[in-house]
Coordinates of C-alpha atoms and ligand atoms in Angstrom, one line a residue:
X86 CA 74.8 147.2 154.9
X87 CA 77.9 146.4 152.9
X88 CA 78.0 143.4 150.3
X89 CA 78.2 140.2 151.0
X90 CA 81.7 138.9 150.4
X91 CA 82.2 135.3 151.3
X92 CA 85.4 133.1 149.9
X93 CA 86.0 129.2 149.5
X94 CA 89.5 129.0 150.9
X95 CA 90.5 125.2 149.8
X96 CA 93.8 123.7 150.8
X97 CA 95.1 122.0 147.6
X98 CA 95.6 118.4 149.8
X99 CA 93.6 116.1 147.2
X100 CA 90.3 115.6 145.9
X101 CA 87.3 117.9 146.9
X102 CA 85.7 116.3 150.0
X103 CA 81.5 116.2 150.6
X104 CA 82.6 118.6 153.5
X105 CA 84.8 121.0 151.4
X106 CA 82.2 120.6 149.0
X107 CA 79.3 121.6 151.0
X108 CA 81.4 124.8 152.6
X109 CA 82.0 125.9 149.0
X110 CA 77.6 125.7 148.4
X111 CA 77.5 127.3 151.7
X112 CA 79.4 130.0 150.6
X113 CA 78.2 130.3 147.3
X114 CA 74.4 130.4 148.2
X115 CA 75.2 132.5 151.6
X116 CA 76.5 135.4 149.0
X117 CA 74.4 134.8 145.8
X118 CA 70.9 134.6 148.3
X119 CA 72.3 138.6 148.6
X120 CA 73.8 139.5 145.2
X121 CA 76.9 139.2 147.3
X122 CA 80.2 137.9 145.7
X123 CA 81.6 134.8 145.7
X124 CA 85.4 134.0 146.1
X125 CA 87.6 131.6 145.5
X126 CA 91.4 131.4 147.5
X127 CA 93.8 129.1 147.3
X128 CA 95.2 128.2 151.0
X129 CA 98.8 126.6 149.4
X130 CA 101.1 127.7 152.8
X131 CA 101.1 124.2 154.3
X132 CA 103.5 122.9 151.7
X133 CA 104.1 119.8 152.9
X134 CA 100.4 118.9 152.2
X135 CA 100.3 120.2 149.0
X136 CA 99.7 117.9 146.1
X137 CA 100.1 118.3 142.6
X138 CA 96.8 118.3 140.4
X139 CA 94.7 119.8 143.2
X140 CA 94.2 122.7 142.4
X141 CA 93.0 121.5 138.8
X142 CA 90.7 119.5 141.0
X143 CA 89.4 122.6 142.4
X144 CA 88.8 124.4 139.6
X145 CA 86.8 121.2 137.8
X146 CA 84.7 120.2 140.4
X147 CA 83.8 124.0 141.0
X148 CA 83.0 124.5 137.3
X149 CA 80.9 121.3 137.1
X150 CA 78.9 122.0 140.2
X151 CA 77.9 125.3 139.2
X152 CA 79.6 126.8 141.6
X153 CA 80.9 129.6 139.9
X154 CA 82.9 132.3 141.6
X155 CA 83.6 135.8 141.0
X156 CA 87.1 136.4 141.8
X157 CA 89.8 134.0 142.1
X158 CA 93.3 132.8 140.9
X159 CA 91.9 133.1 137.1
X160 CA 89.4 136.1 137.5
X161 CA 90.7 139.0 139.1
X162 CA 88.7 141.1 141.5
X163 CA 91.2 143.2 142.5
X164 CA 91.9 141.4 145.5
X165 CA 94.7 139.8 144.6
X166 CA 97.0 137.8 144.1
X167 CA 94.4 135.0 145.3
X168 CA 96.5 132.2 146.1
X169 CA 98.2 132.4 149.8
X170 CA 102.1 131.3 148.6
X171 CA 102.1 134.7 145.8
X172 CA 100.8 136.5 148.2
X173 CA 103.5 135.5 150.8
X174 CA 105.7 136.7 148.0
X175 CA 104.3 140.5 148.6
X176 CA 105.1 140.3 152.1
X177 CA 102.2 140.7 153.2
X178 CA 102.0 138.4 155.9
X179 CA 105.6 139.4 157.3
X180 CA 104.1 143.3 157.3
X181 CA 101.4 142.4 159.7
X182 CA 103.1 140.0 161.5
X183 CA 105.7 142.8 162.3
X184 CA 103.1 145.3 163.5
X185 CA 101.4 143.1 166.2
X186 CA 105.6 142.5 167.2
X187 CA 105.1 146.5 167.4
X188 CA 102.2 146.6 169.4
X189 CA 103.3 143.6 171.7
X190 CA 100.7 141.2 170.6
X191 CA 103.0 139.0 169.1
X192 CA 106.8 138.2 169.8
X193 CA 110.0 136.4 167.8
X194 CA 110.2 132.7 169.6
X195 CA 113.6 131.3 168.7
X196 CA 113.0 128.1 171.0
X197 CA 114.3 124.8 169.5
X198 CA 112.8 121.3 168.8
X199 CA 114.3 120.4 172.0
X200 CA 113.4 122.7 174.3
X201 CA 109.8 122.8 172.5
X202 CA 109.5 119.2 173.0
X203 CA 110.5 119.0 176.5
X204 CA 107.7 121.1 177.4
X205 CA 104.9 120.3 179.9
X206 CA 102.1 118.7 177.6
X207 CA 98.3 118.2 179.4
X208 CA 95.8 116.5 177.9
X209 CA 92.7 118.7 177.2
X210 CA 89.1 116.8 175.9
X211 CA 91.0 113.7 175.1
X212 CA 93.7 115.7 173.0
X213 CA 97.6 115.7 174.1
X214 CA 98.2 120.3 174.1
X215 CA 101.5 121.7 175.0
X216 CA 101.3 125.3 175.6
X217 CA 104.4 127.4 174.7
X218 CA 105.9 128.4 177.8
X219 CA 106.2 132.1 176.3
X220 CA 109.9 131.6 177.0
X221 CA 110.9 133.8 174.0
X222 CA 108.8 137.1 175.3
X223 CA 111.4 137.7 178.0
X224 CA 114.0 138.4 175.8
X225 CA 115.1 141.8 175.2
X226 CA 115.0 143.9 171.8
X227 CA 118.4 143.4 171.4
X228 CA 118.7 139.8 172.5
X229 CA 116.1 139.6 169.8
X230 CA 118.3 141.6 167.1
X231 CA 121.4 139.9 167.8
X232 CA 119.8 136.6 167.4
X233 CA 118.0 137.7 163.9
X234 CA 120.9 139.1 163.1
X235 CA 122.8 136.0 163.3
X236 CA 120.2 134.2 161.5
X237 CA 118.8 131.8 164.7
X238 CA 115.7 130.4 163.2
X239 CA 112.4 131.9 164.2
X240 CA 108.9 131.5 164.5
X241 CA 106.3 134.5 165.2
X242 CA 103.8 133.6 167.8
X243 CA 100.9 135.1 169.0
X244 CA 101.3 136.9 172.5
X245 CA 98.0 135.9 174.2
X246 CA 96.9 137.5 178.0
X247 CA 96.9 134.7 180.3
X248 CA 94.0 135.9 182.2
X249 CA 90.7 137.1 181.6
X250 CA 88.6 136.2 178.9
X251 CA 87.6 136.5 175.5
X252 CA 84.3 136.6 173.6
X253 CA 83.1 136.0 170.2
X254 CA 80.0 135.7 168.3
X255 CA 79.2 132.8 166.0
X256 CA 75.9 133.3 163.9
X257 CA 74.7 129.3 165.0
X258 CA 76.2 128.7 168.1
X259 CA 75.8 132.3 169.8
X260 CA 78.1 133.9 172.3
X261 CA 81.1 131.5 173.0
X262 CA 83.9 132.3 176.0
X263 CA 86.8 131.1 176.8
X264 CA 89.3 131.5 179.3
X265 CA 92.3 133.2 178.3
X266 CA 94.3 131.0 180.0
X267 CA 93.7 128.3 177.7
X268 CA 94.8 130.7 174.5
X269 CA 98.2 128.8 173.0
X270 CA 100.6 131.2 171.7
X271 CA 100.1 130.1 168.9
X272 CA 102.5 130.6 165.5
X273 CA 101.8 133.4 163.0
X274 CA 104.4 133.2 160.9
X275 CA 106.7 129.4 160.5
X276 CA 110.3 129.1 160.6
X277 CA 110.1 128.9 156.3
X278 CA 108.4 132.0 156.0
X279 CA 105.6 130.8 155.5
X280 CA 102.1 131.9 157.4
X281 CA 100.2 129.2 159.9
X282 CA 96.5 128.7 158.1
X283 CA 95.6 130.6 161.5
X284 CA 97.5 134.1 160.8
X285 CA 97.0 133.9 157.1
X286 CA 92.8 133.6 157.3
X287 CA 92.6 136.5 159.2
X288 CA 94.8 138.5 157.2
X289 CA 93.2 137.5 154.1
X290 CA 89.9 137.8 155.1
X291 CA 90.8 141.2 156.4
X292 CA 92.2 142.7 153.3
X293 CA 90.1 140.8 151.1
X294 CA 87.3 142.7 152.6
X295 CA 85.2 139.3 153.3
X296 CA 82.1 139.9 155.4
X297 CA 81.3 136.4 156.4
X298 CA 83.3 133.2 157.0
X299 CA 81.6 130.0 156.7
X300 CA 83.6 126.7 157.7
X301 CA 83.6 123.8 159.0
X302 CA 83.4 123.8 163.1
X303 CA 87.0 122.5 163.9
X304 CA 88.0 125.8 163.6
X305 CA 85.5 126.8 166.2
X306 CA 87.7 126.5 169.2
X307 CA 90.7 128.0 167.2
X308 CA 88.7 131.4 166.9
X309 CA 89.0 133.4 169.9
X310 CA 92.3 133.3 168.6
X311 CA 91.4 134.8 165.0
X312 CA 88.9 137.0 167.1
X313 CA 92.0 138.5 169.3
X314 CA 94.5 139.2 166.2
X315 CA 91.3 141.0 164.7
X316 CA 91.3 143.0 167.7
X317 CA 94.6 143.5 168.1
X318 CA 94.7 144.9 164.5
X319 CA 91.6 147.4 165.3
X320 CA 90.0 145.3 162.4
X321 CA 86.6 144.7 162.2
X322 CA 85.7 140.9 163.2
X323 CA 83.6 139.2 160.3
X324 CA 80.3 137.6 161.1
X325 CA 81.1 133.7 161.6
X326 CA 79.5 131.1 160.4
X327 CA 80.8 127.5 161.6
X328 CA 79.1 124.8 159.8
X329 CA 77.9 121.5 161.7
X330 CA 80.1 118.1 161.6
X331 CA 79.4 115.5 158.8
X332 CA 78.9 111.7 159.7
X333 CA 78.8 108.4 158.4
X334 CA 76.2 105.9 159.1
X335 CA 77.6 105.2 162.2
X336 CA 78.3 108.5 163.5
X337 CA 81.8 108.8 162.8
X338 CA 83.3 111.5 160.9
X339 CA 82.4 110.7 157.4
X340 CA 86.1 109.6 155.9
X341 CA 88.5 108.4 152.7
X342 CA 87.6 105.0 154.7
X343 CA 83.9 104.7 154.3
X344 CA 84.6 105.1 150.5
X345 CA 82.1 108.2 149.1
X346 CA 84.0 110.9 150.6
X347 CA 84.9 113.1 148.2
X348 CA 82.9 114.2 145.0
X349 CA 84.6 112.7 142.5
X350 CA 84.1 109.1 144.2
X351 CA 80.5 110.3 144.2
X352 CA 80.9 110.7 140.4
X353 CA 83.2 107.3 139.7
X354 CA 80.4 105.8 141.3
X355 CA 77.4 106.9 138.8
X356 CA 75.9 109.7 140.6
X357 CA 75.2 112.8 138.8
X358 CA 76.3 116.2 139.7
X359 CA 72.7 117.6 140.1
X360 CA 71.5 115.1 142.4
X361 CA 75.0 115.5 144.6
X362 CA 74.8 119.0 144.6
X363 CA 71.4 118.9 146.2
X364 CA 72.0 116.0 148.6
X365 CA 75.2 117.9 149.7
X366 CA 72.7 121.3 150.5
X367 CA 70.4 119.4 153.2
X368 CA 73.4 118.4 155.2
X369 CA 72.9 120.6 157.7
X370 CA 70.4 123.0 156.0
X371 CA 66.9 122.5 156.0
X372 CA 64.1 124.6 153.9
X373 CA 61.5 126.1 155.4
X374 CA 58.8 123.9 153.4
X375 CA 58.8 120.2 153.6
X376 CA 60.4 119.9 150.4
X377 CA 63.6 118.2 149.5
X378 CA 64.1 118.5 145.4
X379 CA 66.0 121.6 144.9
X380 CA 67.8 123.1 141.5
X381 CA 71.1 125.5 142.3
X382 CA 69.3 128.4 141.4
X383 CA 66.3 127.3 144.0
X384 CA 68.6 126.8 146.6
X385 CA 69.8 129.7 145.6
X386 CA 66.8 131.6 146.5
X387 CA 65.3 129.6 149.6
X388 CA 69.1 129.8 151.5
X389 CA 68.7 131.2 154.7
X390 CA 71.8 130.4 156.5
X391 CA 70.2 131.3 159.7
X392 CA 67.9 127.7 159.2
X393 CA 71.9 126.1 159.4
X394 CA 71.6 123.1 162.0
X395 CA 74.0 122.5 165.0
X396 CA 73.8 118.5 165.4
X397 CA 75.7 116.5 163.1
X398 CA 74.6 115.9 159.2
X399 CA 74.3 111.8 159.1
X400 CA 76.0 111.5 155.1
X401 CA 73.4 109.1 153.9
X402 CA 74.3 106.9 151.1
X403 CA 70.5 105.3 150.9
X404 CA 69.2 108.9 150.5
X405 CA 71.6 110.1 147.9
X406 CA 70.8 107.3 145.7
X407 CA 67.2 108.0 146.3
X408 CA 67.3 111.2 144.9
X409 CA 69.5 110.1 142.1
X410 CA 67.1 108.5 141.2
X411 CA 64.6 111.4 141.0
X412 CA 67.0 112.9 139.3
X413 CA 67.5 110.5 136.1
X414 CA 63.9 110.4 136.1
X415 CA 63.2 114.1 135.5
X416 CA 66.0 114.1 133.3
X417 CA 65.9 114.9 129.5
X418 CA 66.5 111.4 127.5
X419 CA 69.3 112.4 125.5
X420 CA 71.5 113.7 128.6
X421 CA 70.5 110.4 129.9
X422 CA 71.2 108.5 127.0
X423 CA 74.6 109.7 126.3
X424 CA 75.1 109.1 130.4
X425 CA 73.9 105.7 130.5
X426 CA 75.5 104.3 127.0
X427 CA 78.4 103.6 128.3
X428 CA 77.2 101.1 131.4
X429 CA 74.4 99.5 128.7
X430 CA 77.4 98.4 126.7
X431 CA 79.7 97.4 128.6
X432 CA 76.6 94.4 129.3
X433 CA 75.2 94.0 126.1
X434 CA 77.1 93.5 123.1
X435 CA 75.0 92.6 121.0
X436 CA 73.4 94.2 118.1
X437 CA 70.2 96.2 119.8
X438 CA 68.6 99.0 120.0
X439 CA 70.4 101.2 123.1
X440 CA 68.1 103.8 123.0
X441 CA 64.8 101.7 123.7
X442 CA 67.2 99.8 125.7
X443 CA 67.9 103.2 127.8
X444 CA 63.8 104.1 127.9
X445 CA 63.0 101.2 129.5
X446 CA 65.6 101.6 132.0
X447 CA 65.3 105.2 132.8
X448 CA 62.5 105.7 135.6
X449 CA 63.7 102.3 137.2
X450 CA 67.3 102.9 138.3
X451 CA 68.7 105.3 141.3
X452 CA 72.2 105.0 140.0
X453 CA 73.9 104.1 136.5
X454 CA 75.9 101.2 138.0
X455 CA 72.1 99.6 139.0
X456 CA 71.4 99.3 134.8
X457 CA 73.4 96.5 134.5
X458 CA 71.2 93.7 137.2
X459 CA 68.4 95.3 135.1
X460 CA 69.4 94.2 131.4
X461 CA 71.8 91.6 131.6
X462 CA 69.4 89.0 130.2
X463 CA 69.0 90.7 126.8
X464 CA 72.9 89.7 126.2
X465 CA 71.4 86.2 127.5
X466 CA 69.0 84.6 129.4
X467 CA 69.6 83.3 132.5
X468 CA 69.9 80.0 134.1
X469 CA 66.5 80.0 135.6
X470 CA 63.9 77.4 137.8
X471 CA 61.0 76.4 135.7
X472 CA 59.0 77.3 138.9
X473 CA 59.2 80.8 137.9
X474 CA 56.0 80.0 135.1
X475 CA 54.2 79.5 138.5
X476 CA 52.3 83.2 139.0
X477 CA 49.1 82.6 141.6
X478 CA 47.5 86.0 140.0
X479 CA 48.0 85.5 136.4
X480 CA 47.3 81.6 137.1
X481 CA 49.9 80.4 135.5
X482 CA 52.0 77.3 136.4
X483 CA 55.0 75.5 134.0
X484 CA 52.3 73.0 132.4
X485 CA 49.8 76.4 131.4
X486 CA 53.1 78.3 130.8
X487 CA 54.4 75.5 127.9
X488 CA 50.8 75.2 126.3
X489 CA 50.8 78.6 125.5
X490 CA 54.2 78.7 124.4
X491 CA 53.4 75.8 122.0
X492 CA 50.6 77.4 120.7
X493 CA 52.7 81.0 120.3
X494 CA 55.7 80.0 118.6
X495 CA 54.1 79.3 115.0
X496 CA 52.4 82.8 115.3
X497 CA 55.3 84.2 116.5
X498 CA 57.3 82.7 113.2
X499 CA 54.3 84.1 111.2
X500 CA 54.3 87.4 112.2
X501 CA 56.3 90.1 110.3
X502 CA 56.0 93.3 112.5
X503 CA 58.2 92.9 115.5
X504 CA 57.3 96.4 117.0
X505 CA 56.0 96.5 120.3
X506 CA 52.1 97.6 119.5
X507 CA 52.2 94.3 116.9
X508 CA 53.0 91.9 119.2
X509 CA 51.0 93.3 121.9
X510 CA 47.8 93.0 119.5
X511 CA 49.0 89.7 118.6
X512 CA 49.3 88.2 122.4
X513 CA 45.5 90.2 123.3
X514 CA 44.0 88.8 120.1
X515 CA 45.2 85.4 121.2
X516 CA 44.2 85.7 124.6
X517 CA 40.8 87.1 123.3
X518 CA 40.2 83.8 121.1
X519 CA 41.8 81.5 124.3
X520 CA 39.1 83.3 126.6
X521 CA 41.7 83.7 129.5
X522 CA 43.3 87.1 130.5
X523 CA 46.5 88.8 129.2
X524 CA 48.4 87.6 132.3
X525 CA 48.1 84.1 131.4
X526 CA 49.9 84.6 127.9
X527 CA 52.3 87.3 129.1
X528 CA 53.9 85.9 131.9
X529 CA 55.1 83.1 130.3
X530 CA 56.4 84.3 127.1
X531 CA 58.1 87.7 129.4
X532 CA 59.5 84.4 131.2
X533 CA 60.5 82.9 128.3
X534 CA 62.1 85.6 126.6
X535 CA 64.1 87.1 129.7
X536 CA 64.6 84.2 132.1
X537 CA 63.5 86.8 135.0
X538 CA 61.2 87.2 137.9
X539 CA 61.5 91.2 137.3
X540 CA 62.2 93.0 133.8
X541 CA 62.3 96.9 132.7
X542 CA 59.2 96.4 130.7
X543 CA 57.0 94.1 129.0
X544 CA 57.2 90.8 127.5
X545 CA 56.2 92.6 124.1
X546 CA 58.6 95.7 124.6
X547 CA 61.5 93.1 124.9
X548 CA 60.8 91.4 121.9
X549 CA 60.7 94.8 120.1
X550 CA 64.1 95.0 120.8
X551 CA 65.8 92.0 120.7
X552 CA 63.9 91.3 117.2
X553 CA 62.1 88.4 115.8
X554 CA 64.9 85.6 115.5
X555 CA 66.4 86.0 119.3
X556 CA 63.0 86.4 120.5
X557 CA 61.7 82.7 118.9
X558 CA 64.8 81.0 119.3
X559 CA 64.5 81.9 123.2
X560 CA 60.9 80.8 123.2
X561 CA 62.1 77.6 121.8
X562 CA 64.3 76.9 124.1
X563 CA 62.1 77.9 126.8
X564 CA 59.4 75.1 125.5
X565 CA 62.5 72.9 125.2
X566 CA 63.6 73.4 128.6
X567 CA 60.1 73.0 130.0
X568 CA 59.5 70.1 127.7
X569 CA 62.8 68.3 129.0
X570 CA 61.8 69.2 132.8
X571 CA 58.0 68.4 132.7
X572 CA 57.6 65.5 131.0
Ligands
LIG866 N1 92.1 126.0 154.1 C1 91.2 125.7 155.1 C2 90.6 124.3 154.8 O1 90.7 123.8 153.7 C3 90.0 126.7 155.0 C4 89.3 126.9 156.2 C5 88.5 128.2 156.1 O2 87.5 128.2 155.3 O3 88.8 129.1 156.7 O4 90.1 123.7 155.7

């Protein structure tokens, strides 16, 4: 068998969508599984859509994902040029689109807005179709020469049979046929010049020598048209590959309006590539083991497109930030560090130790923007209900909770050594000589010093790291407020 060629063939419209995204993987992993090659072509014909910076997008988010292609705009193959308007330019699209003239399987349509809008429209699953009349293939070659001659605007269209049917193979969803009936003439080549997306692919893909084409399924119904030009051409149809729809939590197609869309929102938002790039593979593509932690190059080696699912992938926000959240914790520090830095201080200003800050912080987040509920009471402590020196296990209540604060402060004020294994001996040494358990000393003073039900670590590890004066002037106030409220 030959190599694997697959390609990513993005329309520069905007930022990389989860389902562009997860085409690109597809693509990627279908070839790399295979030692195939991976390709990257820029589908620019629709110029109207076109935006500028897109294609910079492309390249980025490609680069940061890892998914790194073999030939492309900036890495020739010799397959070349790879981007769809410089190819136009070689007239490559015009060469084929002549042949199939040649061998009637297409035809010059020089039918106006007018006369194209007047035509008979039906509505077909919900969608409003007008199919062209195929007005234009009555007209002779030399009605046709005249009018080119004279420079009438043209389109080139398809010349489909309108009976019979046609067949094609599609590696998820089997054999699919279709009526011939229902084939739309559809345009090859536009009245600029320019190739549809629908003549260009199969061109492309043809002389690009891809074997398999993996894309999204709303150009399932579109491809007994690709499959007929292939035949028409007497080219080889490539094995297709149609990838299942993405959803939102409620089962509508996952959009810019339900606000993680695209990868770069993902990003903005504090998810990491890693984590994104995993979540993205199981939509639609399950492993065979029960297993759902995956590096690039493990995915790499596990893809079997053939275990590609047919029913919808429901885009899971929950789940994503789940296994974010695996994925900070099996990070190395520093790369989490220098990630998390940013969000630690844009909360605390003050004068503290980031790092520890960042340790204590690191196993219980999913996603960066989470660090900041987490530590916003070592800027200050919160406004907070005495009831909270109340704890049934540790026996605690506010009256226990301001003896032992009493008692505290003046060792606290002794003590010299504010790192964490000090204090911790100091608070069990007390507890030892006050005969009650660790609880009853710790909850109150991890009260006192945070003001919070829940902290990332320990009353002792907090002191550590907001240092001996914060931590007594916040016990003091804690005996103060308790002082003012109990008695
Ligand atoms: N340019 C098309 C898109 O961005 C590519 C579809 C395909 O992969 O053939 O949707």
């Amino acid at each position: 068998m030959s190599k694997i060629r697959t390609r990513y063939a993005p329309s520069p419209t905007g930022k990389m969508h989860v389902g562009n995204l997860r085409s690109a993987l597809y693509e990627f992993l279908i070839a790399k599984h295979d030692g195939g090659d991976f390709m990257l072509r820029i589908e620019d014909t629709d110029q109207e859509r076109f935006v500028e910076g897109a294609i910079e997008i492309i390249y980025r988010t490609m680069e940061k994902t890892g998914l790194i292609h073999d030939e492309g705009p900036n890495k020739d193959g010799g397959y070349g040029p790879y981007v769809q308007s410089e190819r136009m330019k070689t007239g490559i699209y015009m060469k084929y689109a002549r042949e199939l003239v040649e061998k009637g399987e297409a035809y010059y349509c020089f039918c106006d807005k007018e006369r194209l809008a007047a035509l008979k429209s039906e509505v077909v699953e919900g969608k409003e179709i007008t199919v062209y009349d195929k007005h234009c293939l009555s007209l002779t070659k030399e009605e046709v020469e005249e009018k080119l001659a004279a420079g009438v605007p043209y389109v080139i269209r398809q010349n489909n049979p309108t009976e019979g049917t046609t067949t094609f193979h599609d590696e998820l969803y089997g054999d699919i046929t279709v009526p011939n009936s229902e084939l739309d003439d559809m345009i090859l080549i536009k009245s600029d010049g320019y190739p549809t997306y629908n003549f260009a692919n199969v061109v492309d893909d043809h002389t690009m020598n891809i074997t398999h084409v993996v894309r999204g399924n709303e150009y399932l119904s579109s491809s007994p048209k690709y499959v007929r030009l292939y035949e028409a051409f007497g080219w080889e149809v490539p094995t297709y590959v149609h990838l299942p729809l993405i959803t939102d939590e409620n089962h509508k197609k996952l959009s810019k309006r339900s606000g993680h869309a695209s990868f770069e929102d993902l990003i903005e938002q504090g998810f990491v590539t890693e984590a994104v790039v995993n979540y993205i593979a199981l939509l639609g593509w399950s492993p065979e083991e029960n297993r759902e932690i995956f590096s690039l190059k493990e995915l790499t080696e596990q893809f079997d497109y053939h275990r590609i699912s047919k029913s919808p992938a429901v885009f899971d926000i929950v789940k994503l930030k789940w296994m974010n959240g695996e994925y900070l914790k099996a990070m190395d520090f520093d790369a989490f560090y220098e990630m998390a830095e940013p969000y630690i201080k844009a909360v605390v200003h003050k004068d503290y130790d980031f790092k520890k800050i960042a340790a204590l912080i690191k196993t219980r987040i999913e996603i960066f923007p989470d660090i900041a509920e987490h530590i916003d009471f070592f800027e200050q402590v919160p406004n907070y209900d005495i009831a909270m020196y109340a704890h049934k296990k540790m026996k605690t209540t506010p009256e226990s909770s301001l003896e032992v604060l009493r008692e505290l402060l003046p060792l606290l004020e002794a003590q010299e050594d504010y790192s964490n294994d000090a204090l911790y001996q100091l608070l069990t040494d007390y507890v030892a000589k006050k005969e009650c358990k660790n609880g009853y000393a710790m909850w109150p003073v991890r009260t006192a010093v945070s003001g919070k039900q829940m902290t990332p670590g320990g009353a002792t590890e907090i002191m550590e790291i907001i240092g001996k004066e914060e931590s007594i002037a916040r016990v003091q106030a804690a005996i103060e407020k308790l002082e003012s409220e109990l008695l």
